[in-house]
Structures are given as structure tokens and as C-alpha cells.
XYZ file of C-alpha atoms in Angstrom:
99
model
C -27.126 6.945 -10.221
C -25.094 8.938 -7.694
C -21.436 8.044 -7.107
C -19.453 8.952 -4.042
C -16.572 11.270 -4.839
C -13.186 9.589 -5.108
C -10.516 10.204 -2.507
C -7.566 8.242 -1.198
C -5.224 9.009 1.692
C -1.864 7.163 1.500
C 0.683 7.288 4.387
C 4.361 8.001 3.803
C 5.658 5.875 6.651
C 4.703 2.755 8.649
C 6.168 0.833 11.530
C 5.471 -2.875 11.497
C 6.750 -3.685 14.963
C 3.675 -5.435 16.373
C 2.743 -2.750 18.805
C -0.770 -2.424 17.431
C -0.239 1.005 15.889
C 0.554 1.602 12.264
C 1.682 -2.032 11.743
C 0.262 -2.336 8.209
C 0.847 -0.160 5.166
C -2.558 0.489 3.696
C -4.642 3.431 2.605
C -7.998 5.029 3.390
C -10.288 5.336 0.388
C -13.669 6.731 -0.448
C -15.631 5.903 -3.615
C -13.368 2.945 -4.490
C -14.739 -0.287 -5.907
C -11.568 -2.281 -6.717
C -7.890 -2.113 -5.942
C -4.699 -3.706 -7.237
C -1.690 -2.811 -5.110
C 1.996 -3.583 -5.579
C 4.986 -2.930 -3.340
C 8.541 -2.705 -4.730
C 11.880 -2.430 -2.986
C 14.500 0.175 -3.841
C 15.972 -2.031 -6.540
C 12.597 -2.403 -8.317
C 11.819 -5.948 -7.214
C 8.140 -6.545 -6.462
C 7.999 -7.909 -2.972
C 4.288 -7.885 -2.215
C 0.863 -7.407 -3.825
C -2.790 -7.470 -2.838
C -6.167 -7.142 -4.638
C -8.571 -6.043 -1.881
C -9.771 -2.717 -0.580
C -9.246 -4.028 2.918
C -5.751 -5.366 2.132
C -2.392 -4.066 3.137
C 1.257 -4.968 3.604
C 2.475 -6.145 7.030
C 6.216 -5.577 6.282
C 6.998 -9.209 5.303
C 8.000 -10.441 1.839
C 6.054 -13.089 0.000
C 8.668 -15.624 1.264
C 7.919 -14.676 4.870
C 11.062 -12.643 5.565
C 10.933 -9.331 7.439
C 11.535 -6.524 4.974
C 14.360 -4.203 5.906
C 14.014 -0.583 7.124
C 14.102 1.733 4.154
C 12.279 3.313 1.261
C 9.707 1.385 -0.759
C 7.591 2.199 -3.833
C 3.907 1.536 -4.299
C 1.650 1.424 -7.302
C -2.101 1.407 -6.724
C -4.527 0.739 -9.556
C -7.828 2.003 -8.168
C -11.241 1.641 -9.857
C -13.887 3.978 -8.511
C -17.633 3.429 -8.420
C -17.706 5.659 -11.464
C -15.655 2.936 -13.276
C -12.735 5.300 -13.851
C -9.331 3.768 -13.297
C -6.783 5.857 -11.452
C -3.119 5.069 -10.845
C -1.491 6.319 -7.617
C 2.291 5.954 -7.298
C 4.740 7.042 -4.626
C 7.325 6.274 -1.993
C 7.017 5.453 1.686
C 9.316 4.484 4.488
C 9.266 1.230 6.485
C 10.693 1.830 9.990
C 10.950 -0.932 12.454
C 11.187 0.600 15.943
C 11.222 -1.272 19.169
C 8.062 -1.690 21.225
């Protein structure tokens, strides 16, 4: 059995302004089988989560409100094809600019 090597590229900013560019916070992954992702605001409240490699956050809360500009925190629990679980954590910026 040959496994692809694991790699993940996570952005540090996204601009959900419906211009078709960089409107979703997501990541690019290689060698990944499963994902659990959580987004937290600066006060530590979980505002969004997804469980799909193709998933992402569009800048809206679970209640449908636009999230404010600012700094957010992510936690990604990533399972590779080698069945190793890796945790990626970090900060990113949401910036709503005009079209």
C-alpha cells in the first residue's frame, strides 16, 4: 500500500464579499481522508463547523448572520490516508471589502 504524502495549505485571510474570489475560508489538502473543522470567534465561541474535505466557511454564522470583520481561530482535525490524525490550529482574518 502506498500513501500520498500529507500536506495542507491554510490561508490567513479571506474576503467573503461575493465577488467570486476568495469568498470561502477553506484549505488545500493532499493525502487527506477525513476532516473535522471548527471556526471560533475572538471570544472563543464556536460559530461554524464542517466535516467534509470539500467544505468551507462562507463568512456566515450558523444562525445566518454575516460574521464581522476580524480575527478568527480554526481547529482542523485531519485524518490522512495513513490513518494518522493531525491537528492544525491557527488564526486568520475575515475582511469584507466592497466589490
